[in-house]
Amino acid sequence: MTALPYLDADTLERLVPVGRAVQILEDALRAGLDPERTPQRPIVELPAGQLLLMPAAAGRYAGVKAVTIAPGNPGLGLPRIQGTYLLLDGGTLAPLAAMDGIALTSLRTPAVSALAVRHLADPEARRLVVFGSGPQAWGHVLALRAVRPVEDVTVVGRDADRAEALAVRCREIGLTARALPAPVVAGGAVAEAVAGADLIACCTTAREPLFPGKLARDGVTVVAVGSHEPGARELDGDLVARATVVVEARSAALEEAGDVIIPISQGTIATGHLAGNLAELIAGGVVTGPGPRVFKSTGMAWEDLVVAAAAYEAWI
């Protein structure tokens, strides 16, 4: 039996640069992929954390990502999130390749955000505020820079050393960047950065809103990717109520996205407040209002599949 090929993180990054990933995702939606038809992922509670299984099928391929989330791992010197992707032939379901699941997530999540930003944000958006200092924060800097002329980055993080390290990486690629401490304090530097931002990327494990929504100016585009649980959110109800809100899929958002589920449960918004899903946005079916624009994602299996398939086709 021939050993199953394994595409590691470096290989995935080489085969599918983030700008290419953005276009792959858009092409899939324009070709008719319906995100609402993606199977809901089971989330299994385990003693050490959670196991997420993310299956999908589209075109010539099928696949599944198995991801574990172990909150206690960082204290043991281990990654909080780990995982593997298995790509299958769509007709026979024969295994084709395995891939680094976390590298795949680190690629496709910022690419999905960048795709939404490509269709939501001011074309001249240059000032970016990033909440978080991990791989997703860095991935969002690179991805949003690929679709908008980002020049200036403010990194907001609870860990001052990690936030400064990310700001240094931003400066090394030619951006003006600084690190500021969380949380947001009224009248402080972070509040000023949020109020002046063109783009805000929320890439944290926070369970409560990161900043007062009233700080976000009309016309700013906010992406929130850190939460996939109905009881956790990075954005408050004030911001969501003022905003044109786009989600990956209504079905997924109403099941997993606390950023919209909590305001709905509190009566701040109704389900009809969701302006559209990602496919409708790409097709020009979302009309933005005068307030902020929000894209809330929880991560969906179809995104992993189309990026994994593209990596495999580039590899063979």
Rosetta silent file (secondary structure, phi, psi, omega in degrees, C-alpha in Angstrom):
SEQUENCE: MTALPYLDADTLERLVPVGRAVQILEDALRAGLDPERTPQRPIVELPAGQLLLMPAAAGRYAGVKAVTIAPGNPGLGLPRIQGTYLLLDGGTLAPLAAMDGIALTSLRTPAVSALAVRHLADPEARRLVVFGSGPQAWGHVLALRAVRPVEDVTVVGRDADRAEALAVRCREIGLTARALPAPVVAGGAVAEAVAGADLIACCTTAREPLFPGKLARDGVTVVAVGSHEPGARELDGDLVARATVVVEARSAALEEAGDVIIPISQGTIATGHLAGNLAELIAGGVVTGPGPRVFKSTGMAWEDLVVAAAAYEAWI
SCORE:     score description
SCORE:     0.000 S_00000001
   1 L     0.000  132.183  179.067    0.000    0.000    0.000 S_00000001
   2 L   -73.795  135.389  179.396    1.328    3.424   -0.957 S_00000001
   3 L   -63.739  142.304  179.520    1.798    5.802    1.976 S_00000001
   4 L   -70.921  127.376  178.179   -0.709    8.643    2.108 S_00000001
   5 L   -60.697  146.321  177.534    0.949   11.948    1.134 S_00000001
   6 E  -126.253  122.538  178.888    1.193   14.515    3.914 S_00000001
   7 E  -100.271  114.139 -177.362    1.300   18.248    3.167 S_00000001
   8 L   -85.877 -177.304 -174.129    2.893   20.112    6.052 S_00000001
   9 H   -60.576  -46.311 -179.055    2.580   23.781    6.989 S_00000001
  10 H   -62.743  -38.207  179.746    5.462   25.004    4.820 S_00000001
  11 H   -66.727  -44.213  178.511    4.138   23.086    1.826 S_00000001
  12 H   -60.643  -44.635 -179.372    0.623   24.490    2.207 S_00000001
  13 H   -62.916  -37.087  179.625    1.951   28.039    2.493 S_00000001
  14 H   -72.308  -40.734 -175.358    4.072   27.563   -0.610 S_00000001
  15 H   -75.173  -34.044 -176.423    1.346   25.923   -2.700 S_00000001
  16 L  -132.843   84.949  172.822   -1.466   28.328   -1.775 S_00000001
  17 L   -59.129  157.150 -171.905   -0.378   31.882   -0.884 S_00000001
  18 H   -61.050  -37.271  178.237   -3.055   33.825    0.961 S_00000001
  19 H   -62.261  -37.603  176.096   -3.984   35.970   -2.049 S_00000001
  20 H   -66.755  -38.680  178.927   -4.551   32.804   -4.059 S_00000001
  21 H   -62.201  -40.944  177.917   -6.680   31.370   -1.241 S_00000001
  22 H   -57.874  -45.718 -177.739   -8.932   34.453   -1.316 S_00000001
  23 H   -69.067  -37.052  177.943   -9.537   33.980   -5.038 S_00000001
  24 H   -59.997  -44.457  179.241  -10.119   30.217   -4.680 S_00000001
  25 H   -63.677  -43.781  178.845  -12.847   30.868   -2.113 S_00000001
  26 H   -64.687  -41.889  179.573  -14.500   33.501   -4.277 S_00000001
  27 H   -60.605  -40.061 -179.853  -14.352   31.265   -7.350 S_00000001
  28 H   -63.308  -42.208  178.880  -16.035   28.439   -5.452 S_00000001
  29 H   -68.222  -40.819  179.324  -18.915   30.682   -4.394 S_00000001
  30 H   -66.997  -25.443  178.571  -19.311   32.153   -7.860 S_00000001
  31 L   -80.950   -2.397  174.100  -19.426   28.612   -9.269 S_00000001
  32 L   112.491    1.988  177.661  -22.510   27.915   -7.172 S_00000001
  33 L   -61.846  129.188 -177.969  -21.254   26.505   -3.877 S_00000001
  34 L  -105.190  107.744 -177.965  -23.981   27.146   -1.300 S_00000001
  35 H   -62.165  -23.745 -179.810  -22.544   27.634    2.193 S_00000001
  36 H   -68.279  -18.655 -177.366  -25.974   27.006    3.708 S_00000001
  37 H   -92.799   -1.535  177.133  -25.789   23.387    2.529 S_00000001
  38 L   -68.089  131.216  179.204  -22.555   22.593    4.371 S_00000001
  39 L   -58.264  141.151  174.472  -23.186   19.984    7.100 S_00000001
  40 L   -66.969  139.976 -178.709  -23.116   21.359   10.634 S_00000001
  41 L   -82.509  134.758  170.965  -20.012   20.238   12.467 S_00000001
  42 L   -74.382  137.674  175.344  -20.423   18.095   15.569 S_00000001
  43 E  -116.348  114.239 -175.859  -18.656   19.500   18.614 S_00000001
  44 E  -102.826  122.645  178.026  -17.855   16.812   21.167 S_00000001
  45 E   -79.183  128.346 -179.873  -17.076   17.868   24.721 S_00000001
  46 E  -122.582  161.317  179.876  -14.103   15.957   26.164 S_00000001
  47 L   -54.372  -37.068 -177.225  -12.432   16.080   29.589 S_00000001
  48 L   -91.178   -6.971 -177.743   -9.494   18.053   28.165 S_00000001
  49 E   157.660 -128.508 -176.411  -11.520   20.292   25.847 S_00000001
  50 E  -133.312  149.949  169.787  -13.389   19.844   22.565 S_00000001
  51 E  -117.932  123.417  178.659  -13.202   17.715   19.426 S_00000001
  52 E  -112.084  132.058  175.763  -14.597   19.300   16.256 S_00000001
  53 E  -116.199  125.021 -172.218  -15.292   17.275   13.103 S_00000001
  54 E  -124.063   91.043 -179.564  -15.778   19.304    9.917 S_00000001
  55 E   -93.512  149.946  175.941  -16.977   17.286    6.884 S_00000001
  56 E  -159.498  157.950  174.439  -17.763   18.693    3.431 S_00000001
  57 E  -142.257  137.980  178.028  -18.149   17.640   -0.198 S_00000001
  58 E  -162.907  130.642  176.901  -17.990   19.775   -3.331 S_00000001
  59 L    61.155 -128.291 -175.014  -17.144   18.999   -6.930 S_00000001
  60 L   -83.990    0.416 -170.344  -14.474   16.325   -7.328 S_00000001
  61 E  -133.415  157.612  166.626  -13.544   16.194   -3.652 S_00000001
  62 E  -135.114  168.708  179.623  -14.736   15.476   -0.141 S_00000001
  63 E  -174.987  167.714  176.941  -12.877   15.892    3.099 S_00000001
  64 E  -147.912  139.433  174.369  -12.969   16.161    6.853 S_00000001
  65 E  -111.308  130.108  173.394  -10.966   18.135    9.385 S_00000001
  66 E  -106.911  119.381 -176.292  -10.535   16.846   12.928 S_00000001
  67 E  -124.502  136.682  173.158   -9.608   19.645   15.323 S_00000001
  68 E  -113.857  142.531  177.046   -9.004   19.516   19.055 S_00000001
  69 E  -124.259  112.052 -177.160   -9.176   22.527   21.382 S_00000001
  70 L  -120.835   97.034 -175.040   -7.474   21.988   24.738 S_00000001
  71 L   -57.848  -26.865 -178.081   -7.491   25.164   26.872 S_00000001
  72 L   -83.100   -6.732 -174.842   -4.955   23.721   29.319 S_00000001
  73 H   -63.216  -42.052 -178.926   -2.335   22.946   26.699 S_00000001
  74 H   -55.010  -34.443  177.793   -0.487   26.304   26.689 S_00000001
  75 H   -68.369  -16.465  177.474    0.362   25.752   30.345 S_00000001
  76 H  -100.919    5.330 -177.954    1.968   22.467   29.307 S_00000001
  77 L    76.551   22.370 -178.992    3.927   24.053   26.489 S_00000001
  78 L  -117.516  157.657  178.938    1.588   22.528   23.870 S_00000001
  79 L   -65.148  141.728  175.459   -0.637   24.177   21.217 S_00000001
  80 L   -66.134  -38.141 -177.822   -4.171   25.040   22.313 S_00000001
  81 E  -118.186  132.220  177.040   -5.513   23.954   18.908 S_00000001
  82 E  -136.415  158.422  179.403   -4.314   20.899   16.981 S_00000001
  83 E   177.261  167.264  179.547   -5.712   19.070   13.981 S_00000001
  84 E  -139.224  143.306  175.950   -5.398   17.114   10.749 S_00000001
  85 E  -109.844  137.102  176.619   -7.201   17.352    7.417 S_00000001
  86 E  -118.016  115.152  178.870   -8.051   14.290    5.297 S_00000001
  87 E   -94.530  135.359 -176.306   -8.823   14.965    1.615 S_00000001
  88 E  -123.573  152.353  169.435  -10.867   12.339   -0.247 S_00000001
  89 E   -68.504  130.637 -175.635  -11.799   11.645   -3.842 S_00000001
  90 L   -66.977  -29.043 -176.970  -15.399   12.803   -4.216 S_00000001
  91 L   -84.371  -37.235 -175.321  -16.479    9.854   -6.387 S_00000001
  92 L  -110.996  -14.099 -174.601  -14.889    6.944   -4.546 S_00000001
  93 L    61.982   22.639  174.077  -14.146    8.507   -1.128 S_00000001
  94 L   -74.170  136.860  177.700  -10.649    7.100   -1.391 S_00000001
  95 E   -63.637  134.953  179.774   -8.120    9.033    0.731 S_00000001
  96 E  -107.818  -41.714 -177.256   -5.901   11.293   -1.375 S_00000001
  97 E  -164.250  152.551  168.967   -3.804   13.229    1.122 S_00000001
  98 E  -108.507  153.051 -176.569   -3.505   14.313    4.721 S_00000001
  99 E  -141.596  158.505  174.092   -2.596   17.872    5.638 S_00000001
 100 E   -65.786  108.621 -174.423   -1.620   19.973    8.627 S_00000001
 101 H   -67.593  -32.341 -179.000   -5.071   20.980    9.841 S_00000001
 102 H   -76.749  -37.706  174.479   -3.948   23.967   11.849 S_00000001
 103 H   -62.243  -38.538  177.323   -1.867   25.375    9.001 S_00000001
 104 H   -63.339  -44.550  177.777   -4.932   24.968    6.792 S_00000001
 105 H   -62.917  -41.761 -178.887   -7.079   26.821    9.347 S_00000001
 106 H   -65.936  -21.558  176.782   -4.438   29.535    9.708 S_00000001
 107 H   -88.151  -51.279 -170.780   -4.597   30.037    5.944 S_00000001
 108 H   -75.350  -31.365 -178.845   -8.293   29.801    5.148 S_00000001
 109 H   -63.610  -51.376  175.249   -9.670   31.805    8.102 S_00000001
 110 H   -62.651  -32.942  179.539   -7.826   35.044    7.212 S_00000001
 111 H   -66.067  -38.912  176.397   -8.549   34.382    3.530 S_00000001
 112 H   -63.795  -44.513  177.221  -12.293   34.189    4.253 S_00000001
 113 H   -59.471  -44.044 -179.042  -12.080   37.450    6.213 S_00000001
 114 H   -64.426  -35.709  176.744  -10.153   39.075    3.369 S_00000001
 115 H   -63.086  -44.316  177.198  -12.776   37.938    0.869 S_00000001
 116 H   -63.332  -43.053  179.396  -15.493   39.601    2.934 S_00000001
 117 H   -62.321  -37.671  178.184  -13.358   42.733    3.333 S_00000001
 118 H   -55.736  -31.878 -176.176  -12.798   42.827   -0.437 S_00000001
 119 H  -105.187   -6.786 -177.657  -16.554   43.265   -0.874 S_00000001
 120 H  -112.196  -36.321 -165.924  -17.414   45.272    2.264 S_00000001
 121 L   -87.166  157.462  171.813  -14.623   47.693    3.083 S_00000001
 122 L   -54.594  130.994 -179.836  -13.700   51.109    1.763 S_00000001
 123 L   -58.653  -22.197 -178.720  -11.255   50.582   -1.136 S_00000001
 124 L  -101.402   19.844 -179.347   -8.852   53.033    0.535 S_00000001
 125 L   -61.531  121.082 -174.469   -8.878   51.343    3.960 S_00000001
 126 L  -124.986  -23.461 -175.013   -5.364   51.831    5.380 S_00000001
 127 E  -104.764  119.272 -175.997   -5.589   51.790    9.190 S_00000001
 128 E  -116.892  132.588  170.021   -5.974   48.363   10.793 S_00000001
 129 E  -111.912  126.996  179.666   -6.521   47.492   14.443 S_00000001
 130 E  -115.701  121.721  171.487   -5.918   43.835   15.342 S_00000001
 131 E   -93.405  121.556 -176.916   -7.105   42.373   18.634 S_00000001
 132 L   116.211  159.230 -177.601   -4.948   39.351   19.438 S_00000001
 133 L  -139.066   15.296 -179.105   -1.318   38.437   18.907 S_00000001
 134 L   -93.751 -164.941 -177.714   -1.369   34.804   17.787 S_00000001
 135 H   -58.866  -36.330  179.590   -1.190   33.116   14.370 S_00000001
 136 H   -68.804  -35.318  177.623   -4.651   34.317   13.338 S_00000001
 137 H   -62.588  -47.963  178.082   -3.755   37.922   14.134 S_00000001
 138 H   -63.337  -42.670  178.452   -0.639   37.720   11.955 S_00000001
 139 H   -59.937  -36.549  179.484   -2.570   35.874    9.247 S_00000001
 140 H   -72.043  -34.360  174.108   -5.163   38.639    9.180 S_00000001
 141 H   -57.712  -49.755 -178.046   -2.507   41.320    8.797 S_00000001
 142 H   -65.618  -43.144 -175.906   -1.161   39.521    5.728 S_00000001
 143 H   -69.820  -44.110 -179.277   -4.563   38.663    4.275 S_00000001
 144 H   -69.091  -31.777  174.852   -6.164   42.085    4.703 S_00000001
 145 H   -65.617  -24.402  179.744   -3.008   43.685    3.302 S_00000001
 146 H   -75.615  -19.618 -176.494   -3.531   41.528    0.204 S_00000001
 147 H  -118.083  -10.530  178.475   -6.937   43.098   -0.539 S_00000001
 148 L  -140.437  154.394 -175.341   -6.623   46.631    0.863 S_00000001
 149 L   -79.308   58.379 -177.824   -3.747   49.173    0.978 S_00000001
 150 L   -63.373  129.494  179.929   -3.061   48.666    4.696 S_00000001
 151 L  -120.953  -28.714 -169.618   -0.235   50.904    5.894 S_00000001
 152 E  -130.381  129.836 -176.822   -0.730   51.245    9.644 S_00000001
 153 E  -127.846  132.416  169.535   -1.386   48.502   12.226 S_00000001
 154 E  -112.940  121.759  178.948   -2.240   48.704   15.916 S_00000001
 155 E   -99.866  123.556  179.801   -1.894   45.399   17.763 S_00000001
 156 E  -113.639  119.089 -177.259   -3.983   45.125   20.937 S_00000001
 157 E  -147.013  153.476  177.595   -3.117   42.214   23.209 S_00000001
 158 L   -73.309  -31.544  178.933   -3.245   41.048   26.802 S_00000001
 159 L   -95.724  107.795 -173.469    0.339   39.748   26.576 S_00000001
 160 H   -61.770  -38.778 -178.341    2.526   42.804   26.050 S_00000001
 161 H   -67.213  -43.206  179.407    5.545   40.846   24.825 S_00000001
 162 H   -67.725  -38.446  178.580    3.580   38.881   22.240 S_00000001
 163 H   -63.783  -42.621  178.752    1.774   42.014   21.059 S_00000001
 164 H   -66.547  -37.485  177.979    5.091   43.835   20.619 S_00000001
 165 H   -61.946  -38.777  177.526    6.561   40.840   18.790 S_00000001
 166 H   -69.116  -39.832  176.716    3.672   40.956   16.318 S_00000001
 167 H   -60.763  -38.793  177.133    4.119   44.717   15.880 S_00000001
 168 H   -61.927  -43.677  178.302    7.802   44.066   15.109 S_00000001
 169 H   -60.735  -38.521  177.752    6.816   41.535   12.432 S_00000001
 170 H   -64.049  -42.520  179.512    4.507   44.137   10.910 S_00000001
 171 H   -66.230  -31.874 -179.612    7.298   46.700   10.828 S_00000001
 172 H   -67.322  -21.325  176.615    9.599   44.162    9.202 S_00000001
 173 L  -102.148   15.958  171.468    7.270   43.981    6.188 S_00000001
 174 L    95.198    9.401  179.520    7.150   47.746    5.840 S_00000001
 175 L   -94.379  151.431  166.846    4.107   48.692    7.905 S_00000001
 176 E   -79.404  128.413 -174.076    3.872   51.333   10.590 S_00000001
 177 E  -150.866  151.463  177.592    2.924   49.398   13.708 S_00000001
 178 E  -147.873  158.452  176.496    2.623   49.645   17.460 S_00000001
 179 E  -112.615  137.580  178.507    1.467   47.426   20.321 S_00000001
 180 E  -130.539  149.257 -177.358   -1.068   48.541   22.922 S_00000001
 181 E   -82.262  142.615  168.188   -2.327   46.735   26.029 S_00000001
 182 L   -86.486  157.344    2.908   -5.847   45.370   26.417 S_00000001
 183 L   -86.331  178.571  178.510   -8.443   46.054   27.713 S_00000001
 184 L   -74.115  130.421  177.722   -9.855   49.195   26.131 S_00000001
 185 L  -114.492  133.934 -178.795   -9.941   52.161   28.513 S_00000001
 186 L   -55.060  128.477  178.382  -12.189   55.142   27.828 S_00000001
 187 L    79.587    0.355 -178.801  -10.117   57.965   26.398 S_00000001
 188 L   -87.088 -179.221 -175.938   -7.031   55.773   26.112 S_00000001
 189 H   -65.528  -36.065  179.481   -4.813   54.996   23.160 S_00000001
 190 H   -67.271  -43.429  178.335   -6.680   51.803   22.238 S_00000001
 191 H   -59.303  -40.770  178.447  -10.019   53.598   22.220 S_00000001
 192 H   -65.386  -39.752  179.203   -8.520   56.252   19.944 S_00000001
 193 H   -65.051  -42.473  178.119   -7.119   53.588   17.608 S_00000001
 194 H   -62.545  -44.300 -177.874  -10.491   51.827   17.392 S_00000001
 195 H   -64.313  -28.209 -178.286  -12.294   55.098   16.724 S_00000001
 196 H   -98.061    1.122 -173.713   -9.887   55.942   13.897 S_00000001
 197 L   -74.122  147.929  167.997   -9.677   52.505   12.307 S_00000001
 198 L   -92.576  -31.466  179.780  -10.732   51.639    8.765 S_00000001
 199 E  -135.318  140.115  174.969  -10.498   47.901    9.523 S_00000001
 200 E  -130.645  126.263  178.030  -10.747   46.007   12.813 S_00000001
 201 E  -115.695  121.466 -179.724   -9.850   42.314   13.081 S_00000001
 202 E  -104.581  110.008 -171.604  -10.876   40.456   16.232 S_00000001
 203 L  -130.935   59.585 -171.613   -8.773   37.290   16.540 S_00000001
 204 L  -127.653  174.182  172.246   -8.982   36.356   20.216 S_00000001
 205 L   -99.491   17.040 -177.554  -10.283   33.734   22.616 S_00000001
 206 L   -61.568  147.820  175.876  -12.339   36.393   24.434 S_00000001
 207 L  -109.727   -6.846  178.278  -15.805   35.488   25.667 S_00000001
 208 L  -125.255  155.692 -177.520  -16.877   39.088   26.312 S_00000001
 209 L   -52.665  140.862 -175.264  -16.854   42.112   23.963 S_00000001
 210 L   -81.804  -26.216 -177.553  -13.397   43.508   23.318 S_00000001
 211 L  -156.731  155.776  176.368  -14.387   47.168   23.045 S_00000001
 212 L   -64.606  126.184 -176.978  -17.478   49.383   23.346 S_00000001
 213 H   -60.332  -25.440 -179.446  -19.277   49.221   20.015 S_00000001
 214 H   -64.482  -17.848  178.738  -20.033   52.932   20.140 S_00000001
 215 H   -71.882  -27.716 -175.634  -16.329   53.557   19.448 S_00000001
 216 L   -72.499  123.368 -176.604  -16.567   52.035   15.958 S_00000001
 217 L   -77.659  160.726  172.596  -17.197   54.773   13.435 S_00000001
 218 L   -60.396  136.121  177.644  -19.652   54.585   10.558 S_00000001
 219 L    94.384  -15.102  177.373  -18.023   52.956    7.540 S_00000001
 220 L   -70.008  149.031  174.413  -15.476   50.870    9.452 S_00000001
 221 E  -110.838  126.062 -177.103  -15.336   47.160    8.591 S_00000001
 222 E  -117.028  128.329  172.547  -15.013   44.758   11.522 S_00000001
 223 E  -113.833  136.609 -179.218  -14.255   41.052   11.189 S_00000001
 224 E  -126.475  117.370 -173.474  -14.708   38.743   14.182 S_00000001
 225 L  -124.841   -3.924 -167.177  -13.245   35.239   13.954 S_00000001
 226 L   -77.875  -21.892 -171.656  -12.283   34.217   17.478 S_00000001
 227 L  -116.051  141.878  172.372  -15.454   32.541   18.729 S_00000001
 228 L  -130.269   24.270 -178.413  -17.465   29.525   17.560 S_00000001
 229 L  -120.274  141.926 -176.794  -19.650   29.150   20.648 S_00000001
 230 L   -65.115  -19.384 -179.337  -23.154   30.579   21.182 S_00000001
 231 L   -99.796    5.961 -178.530  -22.214   31.925   24.606 S_00000001
 232 L  -121.495  146.497  179.100  -19.027   33.727   23.571 S_00000001
 233 L  -155.254  155.599  175.145  -18.578   36.936   21.588 S_00000001
 234 L  -107.636  -17.195 -176.405  -15.996   39.570   20.696 S_00000001
 235 L  -116.172  145.169  179.320  -18.484   42.287   19.634 S_00000001
 236 L   -89.865  169.105 -176.233  -21.183   43.940   21.699 S_00000001
 237 H   -66.031  -30.033  179.822  -24.839   44.350   20.823 S_00000001
 238 H   -62.031  -46.155  179.720  -24.515   48.082   20.196 S_00000001
 239 H   -65.679  -46.880 -177.923  -22.071   47.531   17.345 S_00000001
 240 H   -61.496  -39.680 -178.844  -24.016   44.624   15.858 S_00000001
 241 H   -66.697  -33.727 -179.547  -27.284   46.581   15.966 S_00000001
 242 H   -79.254  -18.697 -164.646  -25.741   49.564   14.128 S_00000001
 243 L   -95.978  157.148  160.779  -23.970   47.460   11.545 S_00000001
 244 E   -79.600  115.756 -172.008  -24.641   45.787    8.232 S_00000001
 245 E  -107.712  122.505  176.453  -23.954   42.209    9.359 S_00000001
 246 E  -116.186  138.730  179.483  -22.733   39.509    6.962 S_00000001
 247 E  -125.226  164.319  176.774  -22.115   35.917    8.040 S_00000001
 248 L   -60.968  -49.695  177.795  -20.622   32.878    6.312 S_00000001
 249 L  -151.833  138.216  179.741  -23.990   31.119    6.423 S_00000001
 250 H   -60.269  -41.554 -177.402  -27.128   31.994    8.370 S_00000001
 251 H   -58.969  -44.496 -179.778  -27.530   28.366    9.468 S_00000001
 252 H   -69.910  -43.098 -177.310  -24.029   28.257   10.981 S_00000001
 253 H   -63.212  -41.489 -177.502  -24.225   31.731   12.529 S_00000001
 254 H   -75.493   -9.500  176.539  -27.554   31.077   14.252 S_00000001
 255 H   -98.375  -34.228 -167.587  -26.137   27.847   15.685 S_00000001
 256 H  -126.419  -20.708 -168.910  -22.640   28.919   16.740 S_00000001
 257 L   -91.300   96.491  179.227  -22.000   32.672   16.540 S_00000001
 258 H   -59.083  -26.704  179.424  -22.480   34.250   19.935 S_00000001
 259 H   -60.320  -27.088  174.988  -21.809   37.663   18.396 S_00000001
 260 H  -108.765  -31.443 -178.635  -25.260   37.444   16.778 S_00000001
 261 H   -64.581  -42.707 -177.971  -26.992   34.827   18.960 S_00000001
 262 H   -65.398  -47.516  176.052  -26.591   36.863   22.162 S_00000001
 263 H   -61.202  -33.399  176.420  -28.029   40.121   20.707 S_00000001
 264 H   -65.726  -45.222 -178.325  -30.928   38.101   19.267 S_00000001
 265 H   -65.458  -28.446  179.977  -31.609   36.452   22.628 S_00000001
 266 L   -87.958   -2.854 -179.885  -31.513   39.861   24.332 S_00000001
 267 L    79.745    9.916  179.773  -33.914   41.374   21.805 S_00000001
 268 L   -70.487  -39.752  175.640  -31.311   43.836   20.516 S_00000001
 269 L  -134.540  166.525  172.090  -31.681   42.514   16.960 S_00000001
 270 L  -110.110  167.411 -178.962  -33.897   40.004   15.143 S_00000001
 271 H   -59.574  -30.082  179.089  -32.724   37.239   12.822 S_00000001
 272 H   -67.552   -8.794  178.695  -33.744   39.418    9.887 S_00000001
 273 H   -69.538  -22.661  178.153  -30.990   41.869   10.851 S_00000001
 274 E   -66.424  120.305 -172.672  -28.466   39.599    9.126 S_00000001
 275 E   -77.548  -21.489 -179.944  -27.924   41.303    5.778 S_00000001
 276 E   165.352  169.488  174.032  -26.694   38.216    3.943 S_00000001
 277 E   -98.929 -179.916 -172.989  -24.298   35.331    3.789 S_00000001
 278 H   -64.708  -37.647  178.779  -20.924   35.257    2.073 S_00000001
 279 H   -64.027  -40.855  178.982  -22.294   33.909   -1.210 S_00000001
 280 H   -67.531  -36.604  177.023  -24.895   36.693   -1.345 S_00000001
 281 H   -61.646  -47.204 -178.241  -22.221   39.276   -0.578 S_00000001
 282 H   -62.372  -34.669 -177.521  -20.023   38.037   -3.428 S_00000001
 283 L   -81.140   -0.167  179.756  -23.001   38.089   -5.800 S_00000001
 284 L    83.966   17.656 -176.101  -23.763   41.728   -4.976 S_00000001
 285 L   -92.132    6.297  179.526  -26.883   40.894   -2.984 S_00000001
 286 L  -111.644  124.931  176.613  -25.936   42.801    0.179 S_00000001
 287 L  -101.001  118.713 -178.618  -26.716   46.501    0.478 S_00000001
 288 L   -80.133  140.902  177.483  -24.540   48.197    3.101 S_00000001
 289 L   -88.525 -171.846 -176.210  -26.123   50.763    5.380 S_00000001
 290 L   -77.675  -13.656 -175.775  -24.635   54.001    6.721 S_00000001
 291 L   -88.475 -158.565  176.113  -23.161   52.416    9.862 S_00000001
 292 L   -66.050  164.947  172.444  -20.302   49.982   10.418 S_00000001
 293 E  -116.086  133.706 -179.231  -19.959   46.764    8.423 S_00000001
 294 E  -124.146  132.619  169.375  -19.460   43.506   10.333 S_00000001
 295 E  -117.636  118.557  179.416  -18.387   40.108    9.055 S_00000001
 296 E  -109.942  122.985  176.733  -18.770   37.334   11.604 S_00000001
 297 L  -123.454  149.364  174.929  -17.258   33.934   10.868 S_00000001
 298 L  -116.465   -6.649 -175.611  -17.118   30.735   12.892 S_00000001
 299 L    89.276  126.499 -178.266  -15.190   28.682   10.320 S_00000001
 300 L  -131.030  151.552 -173.154  -16.908   26.279    7.922 S_00000001
 301 H   -66.426  -30.172 -179.477  -15.897   22.958    6.409 S_00000001
 302 H   -64.204  -31.132 -179.974  -16.425   24.017    2.788 S_00000001
 303 H   -66.123  -45.688  176.369  -13.665   26.609    3.198 S_00000001
 304 H   -58.680  -43.655 -174.417  -11.174   23.972    4.316 S_00000001
 305 H   -63.010  -48.340 -174.647  -12.206   21.702    1.463 S_00000001
 306 H   -69.833  -33.226  177.050  -11.762   24.128   -1.413 S_00000001
 307 H   -73.129  -41.013  177.912   -8.390   25.359   -0.130 S_00000001
 308 H   -62.700  -41.100  179.208   -7.196   21.805    0.586 S_00000001
 309 H   -63.398  -40.631  179.021   -8.269   20.688   -2.879 S_00000001
 310 H   -65.469  -39.152  178.134   -6.370   23.567   -4.463 S_00000001
 311 H   -63.554  -43.036 -179.634   -3.260   22.682   -2.456 S_00000001
 312 H   -64.189  -42.866  179.869   -3.503   19.055   -3.530 S_00000001
 313 H   -65.831  -35.165  175.874   -3.947   19.953   -7.199 S_00000001
 314 H   -69.506  -32.792 -178.497   -0.927   22.261   -7.011 S_00000001
 315 H   -72.303  -39.443 -178.527    1.074   19.510   -5.318 S_00000001
 316 L   -78.856    0.000    0.000    0.332   16.808   -7.900 S_00000001
